[in-house]
Backbone as JSON Lines, residues from 0, in Angstrom:
{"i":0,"aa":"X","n":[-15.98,211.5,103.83],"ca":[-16.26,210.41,102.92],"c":[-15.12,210.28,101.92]}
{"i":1,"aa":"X","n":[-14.72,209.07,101.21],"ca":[-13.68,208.81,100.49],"c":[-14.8,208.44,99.0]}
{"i":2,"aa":"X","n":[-13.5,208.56,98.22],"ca":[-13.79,208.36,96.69],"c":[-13.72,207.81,96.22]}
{"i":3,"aa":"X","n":[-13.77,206.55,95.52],"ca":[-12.87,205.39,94.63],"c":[-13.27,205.27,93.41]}
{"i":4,"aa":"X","n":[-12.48,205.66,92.21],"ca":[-12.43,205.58,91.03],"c":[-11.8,204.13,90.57]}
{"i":5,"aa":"X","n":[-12.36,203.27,90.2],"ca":[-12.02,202.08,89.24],"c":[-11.77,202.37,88.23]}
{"i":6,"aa":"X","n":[-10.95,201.68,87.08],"ca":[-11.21,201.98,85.93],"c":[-10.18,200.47,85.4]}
{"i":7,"aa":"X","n":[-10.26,200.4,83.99],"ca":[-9.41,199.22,83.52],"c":[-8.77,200.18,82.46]}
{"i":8,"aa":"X","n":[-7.77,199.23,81.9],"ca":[-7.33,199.89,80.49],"c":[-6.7,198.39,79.71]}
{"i":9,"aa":"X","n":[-7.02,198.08,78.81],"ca":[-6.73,196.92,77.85],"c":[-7.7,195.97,77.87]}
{"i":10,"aa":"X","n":[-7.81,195.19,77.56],"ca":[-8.99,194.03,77.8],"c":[-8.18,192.72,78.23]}
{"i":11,"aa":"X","n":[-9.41,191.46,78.16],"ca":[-8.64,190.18,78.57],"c":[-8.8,189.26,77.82]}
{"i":12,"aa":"X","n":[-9.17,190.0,76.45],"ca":[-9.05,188.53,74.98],"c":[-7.84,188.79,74.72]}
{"i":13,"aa":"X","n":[-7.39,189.02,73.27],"ca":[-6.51,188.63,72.8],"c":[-6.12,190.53,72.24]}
{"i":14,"aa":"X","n":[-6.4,191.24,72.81],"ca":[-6.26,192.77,71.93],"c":[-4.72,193.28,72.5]}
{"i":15,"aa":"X","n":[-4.72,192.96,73.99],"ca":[-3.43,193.35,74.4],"c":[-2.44,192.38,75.42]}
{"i":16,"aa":"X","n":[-1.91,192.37,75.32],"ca":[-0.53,191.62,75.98],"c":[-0.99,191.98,77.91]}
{"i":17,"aa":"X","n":[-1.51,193.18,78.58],"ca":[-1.54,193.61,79.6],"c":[-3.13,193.78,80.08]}
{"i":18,"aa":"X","n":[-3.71,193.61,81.21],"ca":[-5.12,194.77,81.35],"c":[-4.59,194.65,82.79]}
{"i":19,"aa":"X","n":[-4.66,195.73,82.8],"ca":[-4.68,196.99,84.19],"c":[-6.0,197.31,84.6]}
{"i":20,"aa":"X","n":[-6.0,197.18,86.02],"ca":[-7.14,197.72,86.77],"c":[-6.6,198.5,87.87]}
{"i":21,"aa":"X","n":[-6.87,200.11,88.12],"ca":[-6.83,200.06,88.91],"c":[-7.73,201.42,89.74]}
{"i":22,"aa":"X","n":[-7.1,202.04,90.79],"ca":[-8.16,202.78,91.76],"c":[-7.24,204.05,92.27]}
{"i":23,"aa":"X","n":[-7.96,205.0,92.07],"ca":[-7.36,205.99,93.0],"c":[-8.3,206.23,93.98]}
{"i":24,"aa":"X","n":[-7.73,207.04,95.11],"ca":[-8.88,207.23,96.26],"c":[-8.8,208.79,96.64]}
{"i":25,"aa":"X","n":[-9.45,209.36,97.22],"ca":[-9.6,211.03,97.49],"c":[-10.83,211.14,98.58]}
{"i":26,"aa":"X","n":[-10.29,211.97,99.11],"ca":[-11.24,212.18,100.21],"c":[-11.72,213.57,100.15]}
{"i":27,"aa":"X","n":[-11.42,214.46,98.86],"ca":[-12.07,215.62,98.64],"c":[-12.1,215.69,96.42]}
{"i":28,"aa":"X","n":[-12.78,214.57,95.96],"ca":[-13.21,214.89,94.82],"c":[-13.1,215.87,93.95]}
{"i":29,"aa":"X","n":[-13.44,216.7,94.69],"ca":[-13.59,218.52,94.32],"c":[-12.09,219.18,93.83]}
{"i":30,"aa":"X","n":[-11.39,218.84,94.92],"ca":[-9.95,219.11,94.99],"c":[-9.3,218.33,93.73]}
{"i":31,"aa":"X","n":[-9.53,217.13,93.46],"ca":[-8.75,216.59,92.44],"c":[-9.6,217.1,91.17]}
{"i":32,"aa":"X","n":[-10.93,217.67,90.85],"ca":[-11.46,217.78,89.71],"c":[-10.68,219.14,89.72]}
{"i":33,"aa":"X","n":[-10.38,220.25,90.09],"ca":[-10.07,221.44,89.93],"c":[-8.47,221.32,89.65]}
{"i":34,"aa":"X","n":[-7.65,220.18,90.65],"ca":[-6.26,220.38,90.19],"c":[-6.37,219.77,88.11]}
{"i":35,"aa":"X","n":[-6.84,218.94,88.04],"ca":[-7.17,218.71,86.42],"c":[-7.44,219.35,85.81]}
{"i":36,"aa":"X","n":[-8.62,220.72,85.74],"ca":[-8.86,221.36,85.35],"c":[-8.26,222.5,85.4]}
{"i":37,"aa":"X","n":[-7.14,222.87,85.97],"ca":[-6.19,224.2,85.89],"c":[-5.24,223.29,84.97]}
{"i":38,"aa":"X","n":[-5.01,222.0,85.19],"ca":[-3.74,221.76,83.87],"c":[-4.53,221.66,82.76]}
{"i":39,"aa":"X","n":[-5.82,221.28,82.39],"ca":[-6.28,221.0,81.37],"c":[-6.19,222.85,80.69]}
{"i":40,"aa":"X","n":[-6.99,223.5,81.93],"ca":[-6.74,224.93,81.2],"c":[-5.26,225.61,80.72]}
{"i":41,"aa":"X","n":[-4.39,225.53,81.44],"ca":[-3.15,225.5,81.4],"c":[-2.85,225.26,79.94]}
{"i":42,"aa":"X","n":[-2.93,224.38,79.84],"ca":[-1.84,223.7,78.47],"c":[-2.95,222.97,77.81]}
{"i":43,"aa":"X","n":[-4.03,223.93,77.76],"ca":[-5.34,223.44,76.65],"c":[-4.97,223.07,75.06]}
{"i":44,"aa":"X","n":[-3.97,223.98,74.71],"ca":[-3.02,224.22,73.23],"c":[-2.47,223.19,73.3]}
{"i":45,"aa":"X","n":[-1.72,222.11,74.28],"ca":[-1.11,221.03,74.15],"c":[-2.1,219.39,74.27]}
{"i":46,"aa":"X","n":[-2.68,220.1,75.05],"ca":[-4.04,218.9,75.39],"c":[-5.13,218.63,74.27]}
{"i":47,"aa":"X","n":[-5.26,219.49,73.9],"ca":[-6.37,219.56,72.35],"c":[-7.96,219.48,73.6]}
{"i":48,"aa":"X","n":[-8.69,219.05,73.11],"ca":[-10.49,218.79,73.33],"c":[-10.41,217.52,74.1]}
{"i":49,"aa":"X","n":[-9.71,216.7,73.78],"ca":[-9.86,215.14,74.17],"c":[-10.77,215.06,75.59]}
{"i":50,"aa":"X","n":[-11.45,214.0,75.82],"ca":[-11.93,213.88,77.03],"c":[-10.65,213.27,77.95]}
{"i":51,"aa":"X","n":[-9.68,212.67,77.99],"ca":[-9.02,212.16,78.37],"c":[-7.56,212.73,78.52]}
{"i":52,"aa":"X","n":[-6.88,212.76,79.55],"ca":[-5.15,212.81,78.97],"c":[-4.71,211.79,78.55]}
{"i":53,"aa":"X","n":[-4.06,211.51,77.78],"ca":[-3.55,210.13,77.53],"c":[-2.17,210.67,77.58]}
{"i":54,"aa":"X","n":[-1.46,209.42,78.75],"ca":[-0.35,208.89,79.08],"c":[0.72,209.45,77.92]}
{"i":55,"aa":"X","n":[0.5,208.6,76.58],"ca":[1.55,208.12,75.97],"c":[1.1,209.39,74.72]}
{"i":56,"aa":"X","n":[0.69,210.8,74.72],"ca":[0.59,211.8,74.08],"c":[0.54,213.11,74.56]}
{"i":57,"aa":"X","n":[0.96,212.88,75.83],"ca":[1.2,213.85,76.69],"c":[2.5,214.47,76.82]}
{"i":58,"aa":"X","n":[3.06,215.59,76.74],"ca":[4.58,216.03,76.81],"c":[5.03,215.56,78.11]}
{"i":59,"aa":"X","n":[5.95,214.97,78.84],"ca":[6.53,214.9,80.08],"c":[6.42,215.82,80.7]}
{"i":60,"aa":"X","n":[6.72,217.18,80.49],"ca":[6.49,218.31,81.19],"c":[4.92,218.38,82.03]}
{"i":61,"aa":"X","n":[3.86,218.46,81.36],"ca":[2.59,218.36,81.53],"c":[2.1,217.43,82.83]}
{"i":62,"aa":"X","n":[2.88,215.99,82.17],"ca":[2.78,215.58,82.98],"c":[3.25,215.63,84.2]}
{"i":63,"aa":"X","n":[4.71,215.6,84.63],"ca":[5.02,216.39,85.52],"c":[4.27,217.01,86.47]}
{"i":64,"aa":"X","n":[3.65,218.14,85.63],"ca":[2.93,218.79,86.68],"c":[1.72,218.38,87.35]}
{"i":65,"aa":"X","n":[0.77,217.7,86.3],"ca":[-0.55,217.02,86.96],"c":[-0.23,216.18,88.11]}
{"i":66,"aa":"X","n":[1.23,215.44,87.99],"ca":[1.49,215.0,89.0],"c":[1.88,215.21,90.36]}
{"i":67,"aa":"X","n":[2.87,216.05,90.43],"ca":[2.8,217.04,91.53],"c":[1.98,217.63,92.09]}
{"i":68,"aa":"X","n":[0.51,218.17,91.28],"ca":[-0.8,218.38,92.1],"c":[-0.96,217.82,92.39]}
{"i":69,"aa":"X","n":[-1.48,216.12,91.73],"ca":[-1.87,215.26,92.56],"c":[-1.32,214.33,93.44]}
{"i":70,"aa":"X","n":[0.08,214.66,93.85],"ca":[0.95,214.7,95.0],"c":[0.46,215.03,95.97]}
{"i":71,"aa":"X","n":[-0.08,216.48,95.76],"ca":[0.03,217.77,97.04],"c":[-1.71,217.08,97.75]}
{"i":72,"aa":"X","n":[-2.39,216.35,96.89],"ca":[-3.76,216.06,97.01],"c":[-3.44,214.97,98.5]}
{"i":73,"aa":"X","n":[-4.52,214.71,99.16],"ca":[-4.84,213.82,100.31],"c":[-5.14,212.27,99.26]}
{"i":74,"aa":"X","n":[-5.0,211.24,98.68],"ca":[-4.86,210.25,97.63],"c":[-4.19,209.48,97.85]}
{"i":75,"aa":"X","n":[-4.45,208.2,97.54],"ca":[-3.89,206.62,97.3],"c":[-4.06,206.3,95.84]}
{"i":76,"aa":"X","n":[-2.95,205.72,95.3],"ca":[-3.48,205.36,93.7],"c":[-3.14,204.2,93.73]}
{"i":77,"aa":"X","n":[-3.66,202.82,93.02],"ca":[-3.35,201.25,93.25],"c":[-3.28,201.04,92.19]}
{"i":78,"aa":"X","n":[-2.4,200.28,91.28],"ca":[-2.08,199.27,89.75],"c":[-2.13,198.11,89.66]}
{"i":79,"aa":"X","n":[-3.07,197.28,89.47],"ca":[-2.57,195.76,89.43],"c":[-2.44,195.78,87.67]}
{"i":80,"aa":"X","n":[-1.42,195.06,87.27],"ca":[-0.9,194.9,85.88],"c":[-0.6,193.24,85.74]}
{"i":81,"aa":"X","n":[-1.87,193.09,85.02],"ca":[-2.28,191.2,84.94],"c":[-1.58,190.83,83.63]}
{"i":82,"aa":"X","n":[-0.29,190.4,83.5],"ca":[0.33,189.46,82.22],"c":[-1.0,188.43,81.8]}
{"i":83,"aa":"X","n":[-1.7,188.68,80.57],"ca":[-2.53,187.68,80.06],"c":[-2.19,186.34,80.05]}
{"i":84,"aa":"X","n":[-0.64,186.33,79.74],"ca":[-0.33,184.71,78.95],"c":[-0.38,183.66,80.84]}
{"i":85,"aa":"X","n":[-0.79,184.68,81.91],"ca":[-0.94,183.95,83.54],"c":[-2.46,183.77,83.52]}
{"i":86,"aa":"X","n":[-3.08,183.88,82.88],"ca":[-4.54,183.19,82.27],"c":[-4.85,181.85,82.89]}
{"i":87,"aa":"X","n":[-3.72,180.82,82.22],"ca":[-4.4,179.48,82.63],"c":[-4.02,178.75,84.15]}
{"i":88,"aa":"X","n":[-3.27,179.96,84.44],"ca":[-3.46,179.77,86.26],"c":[-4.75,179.94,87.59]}
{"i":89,"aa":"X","n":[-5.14,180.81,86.57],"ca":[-6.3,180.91,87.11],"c":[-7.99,180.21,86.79]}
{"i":90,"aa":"X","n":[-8.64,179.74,87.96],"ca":[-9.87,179.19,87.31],"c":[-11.43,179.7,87.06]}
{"i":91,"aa":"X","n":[-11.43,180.47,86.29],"ca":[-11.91,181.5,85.66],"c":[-12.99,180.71,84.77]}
{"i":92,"aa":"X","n":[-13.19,179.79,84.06],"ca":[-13.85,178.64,83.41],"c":[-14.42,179.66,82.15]}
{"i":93,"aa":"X","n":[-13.14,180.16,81.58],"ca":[-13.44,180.91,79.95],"c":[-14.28,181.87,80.13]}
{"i":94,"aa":"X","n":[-14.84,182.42,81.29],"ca":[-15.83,183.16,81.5],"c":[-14.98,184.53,81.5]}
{"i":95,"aa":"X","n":[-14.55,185.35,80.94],"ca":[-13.92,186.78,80.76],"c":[-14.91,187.3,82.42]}
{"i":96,"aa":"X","n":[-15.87,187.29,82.42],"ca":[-16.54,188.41,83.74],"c":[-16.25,187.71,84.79]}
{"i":97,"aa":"X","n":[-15.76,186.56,85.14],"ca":[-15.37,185.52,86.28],"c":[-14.22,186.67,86.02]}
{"i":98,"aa":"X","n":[-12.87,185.89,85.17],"ca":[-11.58,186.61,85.58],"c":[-11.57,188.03,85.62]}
{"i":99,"aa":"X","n":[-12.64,189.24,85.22],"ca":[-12.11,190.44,85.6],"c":[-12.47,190.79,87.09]}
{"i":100,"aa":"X","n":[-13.29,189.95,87.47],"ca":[-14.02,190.06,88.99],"c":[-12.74,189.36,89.58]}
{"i":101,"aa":"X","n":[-12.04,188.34,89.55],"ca":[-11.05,187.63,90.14],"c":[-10.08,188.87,90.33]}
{"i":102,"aa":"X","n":[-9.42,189.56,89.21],"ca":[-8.7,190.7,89.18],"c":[-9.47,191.79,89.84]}
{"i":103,"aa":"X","n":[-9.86,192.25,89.66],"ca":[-10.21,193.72,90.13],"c":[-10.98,193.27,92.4]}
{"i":104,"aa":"X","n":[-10.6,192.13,92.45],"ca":[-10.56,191.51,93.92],"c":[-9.16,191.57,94.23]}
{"i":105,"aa":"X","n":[-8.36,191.35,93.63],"ca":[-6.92,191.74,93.98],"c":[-6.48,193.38,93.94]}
{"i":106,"aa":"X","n":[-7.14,193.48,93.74],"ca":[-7.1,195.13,93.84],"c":[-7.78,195.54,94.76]}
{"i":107,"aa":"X","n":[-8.99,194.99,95.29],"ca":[-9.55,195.27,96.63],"c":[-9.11,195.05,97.8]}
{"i":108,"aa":"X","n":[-8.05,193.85,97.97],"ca":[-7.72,193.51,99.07],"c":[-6.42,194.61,99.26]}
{"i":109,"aa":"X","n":[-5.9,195.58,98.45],"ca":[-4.58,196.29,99.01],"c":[-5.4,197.88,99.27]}
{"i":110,"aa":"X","n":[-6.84,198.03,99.0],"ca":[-7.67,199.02,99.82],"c":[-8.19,198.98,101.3]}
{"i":111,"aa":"X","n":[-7.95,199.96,102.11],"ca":[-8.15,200.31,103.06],"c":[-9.12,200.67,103.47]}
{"i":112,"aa":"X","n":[-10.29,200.78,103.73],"ca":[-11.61,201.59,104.19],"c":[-11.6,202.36,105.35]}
{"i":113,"aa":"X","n":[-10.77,203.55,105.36],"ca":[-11.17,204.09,106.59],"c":[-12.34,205.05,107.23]}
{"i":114,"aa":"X","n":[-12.82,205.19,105.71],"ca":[-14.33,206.0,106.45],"c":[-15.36,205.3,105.46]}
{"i":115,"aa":"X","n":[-16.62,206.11,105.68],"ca":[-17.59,205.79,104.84],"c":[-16.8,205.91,103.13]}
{"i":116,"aa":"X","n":[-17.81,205.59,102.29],"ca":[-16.56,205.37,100.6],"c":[-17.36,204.91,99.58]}
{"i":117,"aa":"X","n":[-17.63,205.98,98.63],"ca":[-18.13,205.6,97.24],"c":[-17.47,205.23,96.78]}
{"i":118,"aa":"X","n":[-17.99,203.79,95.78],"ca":[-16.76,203.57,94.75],"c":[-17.75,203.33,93.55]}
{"i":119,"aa":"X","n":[-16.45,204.29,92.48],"ca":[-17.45,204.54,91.06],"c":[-16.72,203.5,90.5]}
{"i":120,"aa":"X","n":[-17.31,202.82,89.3],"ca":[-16.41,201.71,88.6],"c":[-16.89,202.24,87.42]}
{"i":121,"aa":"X","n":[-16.28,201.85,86.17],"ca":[-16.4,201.91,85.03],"c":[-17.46,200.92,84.55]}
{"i":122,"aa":"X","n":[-18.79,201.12,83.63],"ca":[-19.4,200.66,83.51],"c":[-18.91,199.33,82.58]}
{"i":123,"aa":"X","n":[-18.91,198.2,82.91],"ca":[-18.29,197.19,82.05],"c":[-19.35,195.63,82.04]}
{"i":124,"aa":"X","n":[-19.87,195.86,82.55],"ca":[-21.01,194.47,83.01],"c":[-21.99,194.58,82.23]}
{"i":125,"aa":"X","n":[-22.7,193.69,81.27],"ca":[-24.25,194.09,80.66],"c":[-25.39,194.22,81.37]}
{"i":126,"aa":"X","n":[-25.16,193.18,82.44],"ca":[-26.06,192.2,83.28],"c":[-26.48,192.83,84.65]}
{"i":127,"aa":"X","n":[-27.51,193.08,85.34],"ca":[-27.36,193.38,86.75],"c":[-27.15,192.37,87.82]}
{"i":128,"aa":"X","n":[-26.89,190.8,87.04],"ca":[-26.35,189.61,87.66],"c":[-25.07,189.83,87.65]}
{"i":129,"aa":"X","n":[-24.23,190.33,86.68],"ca":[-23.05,190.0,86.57],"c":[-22.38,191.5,87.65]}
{"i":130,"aa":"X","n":[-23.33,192.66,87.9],"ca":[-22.73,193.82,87.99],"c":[-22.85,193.38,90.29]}
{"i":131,"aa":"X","n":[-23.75,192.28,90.01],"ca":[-24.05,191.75,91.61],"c":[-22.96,190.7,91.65]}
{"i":132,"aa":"X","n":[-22.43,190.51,90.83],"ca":[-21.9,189.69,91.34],"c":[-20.35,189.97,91.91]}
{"i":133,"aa":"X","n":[-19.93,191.21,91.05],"ca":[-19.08,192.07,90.65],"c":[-18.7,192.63,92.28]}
{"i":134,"aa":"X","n":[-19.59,193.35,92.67],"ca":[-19.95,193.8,93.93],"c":[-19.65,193.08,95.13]}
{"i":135,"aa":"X","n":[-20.54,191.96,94.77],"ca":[-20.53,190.61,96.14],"c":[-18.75,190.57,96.55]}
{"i":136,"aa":"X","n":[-18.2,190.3,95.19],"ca":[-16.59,189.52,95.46],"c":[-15.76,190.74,95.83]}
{"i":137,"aa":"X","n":[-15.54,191.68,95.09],"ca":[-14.98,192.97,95.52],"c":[-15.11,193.38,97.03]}
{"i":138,"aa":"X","n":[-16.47,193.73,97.61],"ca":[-16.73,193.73,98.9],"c":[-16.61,193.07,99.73]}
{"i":139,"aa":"X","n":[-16.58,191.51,99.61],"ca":[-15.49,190.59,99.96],"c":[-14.17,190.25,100.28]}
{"i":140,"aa":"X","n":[-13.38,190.91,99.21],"ca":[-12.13,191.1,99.29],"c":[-11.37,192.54,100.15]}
{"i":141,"aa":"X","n":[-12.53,193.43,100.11],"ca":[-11.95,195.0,100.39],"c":[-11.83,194.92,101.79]}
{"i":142,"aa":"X","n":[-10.51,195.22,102.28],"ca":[-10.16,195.63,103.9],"c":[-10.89,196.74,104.63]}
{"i":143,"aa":"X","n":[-11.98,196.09,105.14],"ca":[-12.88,196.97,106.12],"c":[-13.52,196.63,107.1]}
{"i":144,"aa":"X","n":[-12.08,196.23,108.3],"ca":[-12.31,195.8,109.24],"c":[-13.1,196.1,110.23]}
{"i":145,"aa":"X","n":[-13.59,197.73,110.34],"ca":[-14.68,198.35,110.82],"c":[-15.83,198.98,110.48]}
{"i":146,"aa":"X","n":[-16.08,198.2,109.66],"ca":[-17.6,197.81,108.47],"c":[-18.32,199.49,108.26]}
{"i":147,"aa":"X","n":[-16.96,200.62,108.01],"ca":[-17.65,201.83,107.22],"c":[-19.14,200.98,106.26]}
{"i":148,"aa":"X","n":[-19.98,202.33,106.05],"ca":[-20.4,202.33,104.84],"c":[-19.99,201.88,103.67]}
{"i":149,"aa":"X","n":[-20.19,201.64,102.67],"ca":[-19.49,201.42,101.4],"c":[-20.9,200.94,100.71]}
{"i":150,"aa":"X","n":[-20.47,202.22,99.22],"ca":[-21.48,202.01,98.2],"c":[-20.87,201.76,97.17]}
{"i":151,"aa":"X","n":[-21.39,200.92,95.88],"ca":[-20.17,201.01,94.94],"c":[-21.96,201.56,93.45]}
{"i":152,"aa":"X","n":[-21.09,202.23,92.69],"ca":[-21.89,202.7,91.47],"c":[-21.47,202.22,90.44]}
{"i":153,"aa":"X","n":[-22.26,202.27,89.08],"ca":[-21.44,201.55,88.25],"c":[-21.89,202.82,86.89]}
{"i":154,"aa":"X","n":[-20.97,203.34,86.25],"ca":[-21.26,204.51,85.17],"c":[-20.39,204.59,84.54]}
{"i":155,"aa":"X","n":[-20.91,204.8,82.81],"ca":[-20.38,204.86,81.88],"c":[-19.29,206.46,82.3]}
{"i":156,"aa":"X","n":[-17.67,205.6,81.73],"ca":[-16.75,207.09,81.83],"c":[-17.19,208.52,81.71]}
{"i":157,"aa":"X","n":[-17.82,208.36,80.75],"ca":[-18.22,209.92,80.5],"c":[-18.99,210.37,81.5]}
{"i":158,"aa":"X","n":[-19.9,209.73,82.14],"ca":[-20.67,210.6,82.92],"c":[-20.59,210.63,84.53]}
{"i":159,"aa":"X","n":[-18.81,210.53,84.49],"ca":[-18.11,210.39,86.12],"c":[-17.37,211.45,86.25]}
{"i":160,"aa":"X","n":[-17.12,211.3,86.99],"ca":[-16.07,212.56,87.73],"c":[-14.52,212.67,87.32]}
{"i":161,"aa":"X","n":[-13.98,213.3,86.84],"ca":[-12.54,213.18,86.11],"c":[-11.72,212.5,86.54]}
{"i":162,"aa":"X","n":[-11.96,212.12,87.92],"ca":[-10.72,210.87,88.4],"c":[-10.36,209.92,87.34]}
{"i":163,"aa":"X","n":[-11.25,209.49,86.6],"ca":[-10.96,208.73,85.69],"c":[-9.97,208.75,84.79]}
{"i":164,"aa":"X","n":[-10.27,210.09,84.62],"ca":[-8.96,210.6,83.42],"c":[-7.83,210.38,84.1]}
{"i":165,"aa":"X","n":[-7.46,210.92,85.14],"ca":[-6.29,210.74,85.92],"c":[-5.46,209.1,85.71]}
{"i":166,"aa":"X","n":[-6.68,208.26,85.85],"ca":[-6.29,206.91,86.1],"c":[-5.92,206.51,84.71]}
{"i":167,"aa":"X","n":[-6.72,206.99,83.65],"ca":[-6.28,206.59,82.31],"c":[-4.19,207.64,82.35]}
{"i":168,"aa":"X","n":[-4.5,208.54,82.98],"ca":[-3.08,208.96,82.52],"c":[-2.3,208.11,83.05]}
{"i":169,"aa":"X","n":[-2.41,207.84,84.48],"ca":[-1.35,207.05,85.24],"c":[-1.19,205.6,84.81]}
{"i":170,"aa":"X","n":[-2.11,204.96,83.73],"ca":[-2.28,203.77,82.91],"c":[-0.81,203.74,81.61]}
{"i":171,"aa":"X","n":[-1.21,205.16,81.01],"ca":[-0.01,205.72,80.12],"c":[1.16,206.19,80.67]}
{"i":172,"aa":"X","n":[1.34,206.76,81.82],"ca":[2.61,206.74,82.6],"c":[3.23,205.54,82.67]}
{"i":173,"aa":"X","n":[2.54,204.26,82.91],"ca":[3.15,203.18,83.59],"c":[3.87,202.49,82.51]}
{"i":174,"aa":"X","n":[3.05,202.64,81.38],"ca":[3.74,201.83,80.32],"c":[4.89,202.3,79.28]}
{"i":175,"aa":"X","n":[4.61,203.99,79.5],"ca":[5.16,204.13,78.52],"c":[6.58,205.66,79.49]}
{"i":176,"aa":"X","n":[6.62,205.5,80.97],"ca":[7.73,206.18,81.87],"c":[8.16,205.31,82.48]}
{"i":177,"aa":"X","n":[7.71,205.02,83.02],"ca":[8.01,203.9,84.36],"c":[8.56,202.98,83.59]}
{"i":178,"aa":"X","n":[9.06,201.37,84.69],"ca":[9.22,200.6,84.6],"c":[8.07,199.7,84.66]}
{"i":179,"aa":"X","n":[7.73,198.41,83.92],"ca":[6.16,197.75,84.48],"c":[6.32,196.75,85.57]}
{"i":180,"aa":"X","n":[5.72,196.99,86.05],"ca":[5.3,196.16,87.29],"c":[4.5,195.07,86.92]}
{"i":181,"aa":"X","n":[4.66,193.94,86.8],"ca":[3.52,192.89,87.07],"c":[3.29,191.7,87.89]}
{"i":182,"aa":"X","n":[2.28,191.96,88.18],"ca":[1.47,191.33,89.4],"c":[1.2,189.95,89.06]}
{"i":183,"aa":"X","n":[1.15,188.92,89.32],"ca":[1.01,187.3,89.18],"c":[0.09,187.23,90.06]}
{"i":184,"aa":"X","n":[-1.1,186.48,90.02],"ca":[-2.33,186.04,90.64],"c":[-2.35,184.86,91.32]}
């Protein structure tokens, strides 16, 4: 069975210039919660308590290494990085939960389904209309030409599996190591 961690980072009013969605995948969970948890133990003195690594407070070194574990891991990681001010290209009709469903569908279509596949998302919907609807288009969009299983969950960060954190780091990698990438819709 495979894994899929969703997650966003920025929003799509007016708070940040960027919102990122994206997904890592794992086909042994277990394996990526333990490589986290030897760096978290590791360099606990540098990490502090935080629930999170964050990207852009992390020493390079550190990072470094989380990365190279999660190198050595069986994993796919996906970024779509949506320029806000490409807003009125899209027809979204002011509805913020239209355009993050529009986005986070472009992120489905560069996933693969090759086996059965949970996918956890970050809880972001109020509605169980909006969290169906969320679902409908995503599953729509996701490449699974040989109709695996596929479940998708929807849970507040805290009470998921650390992939998340990962994705928040590789959120702070992108912006603040890398070069940015952005994606046009």
């Amino acid at each position: 069975m495979n894994y899929i961690y969703i997650d966003e980072s920025g929003d799509l009013g007016k708070g940040s210039k960027y919102f990122i969605i994206g997904a890592i995948i794992v086909d042994d969970y277990i394996k990526l919660e333990r490589s986290i948890t030897k760096i978290r133990r590791k360099f606990k003195k540098e990490l502090g308590n935080f629930q999170e690594i964050k990207g852009n407070k992390t020493k390079n070194f550190i990072i470094k290494k989380l990365l190279t574990k999660v190198n050595s891991l069986n994993s796919e990681i996906f970024i779509i990085v949506f320029d806000k001010k490409d807003k009125y290209k899209i027809n979204y009709k002011n509805d913020f939960n239209v355009l993050y469903d529009i986005i986070a569908s472009e992120l489905a279509k560069e996933i693969k389904i090759t086996k059965s596949t949970l996918i956890i998302v970050d809880t972001c919907k109020p509605k169980k209309k909006l969290v169906n609807n969320f679902n409908q288009r995503f599953l729509d969009k996701i490449n699974n030409s040989k109709n695996h299983q596929i479940n998708i969950i929807h849970q507040k960060i805290l009470l998921i599996k650390k992939g998340y954190r990962l994705l928040m780091l590789l959120y702070g990698l992108l912006f603040n190591i890398w070069n940015i990438i952005i994606v046009s819709l």
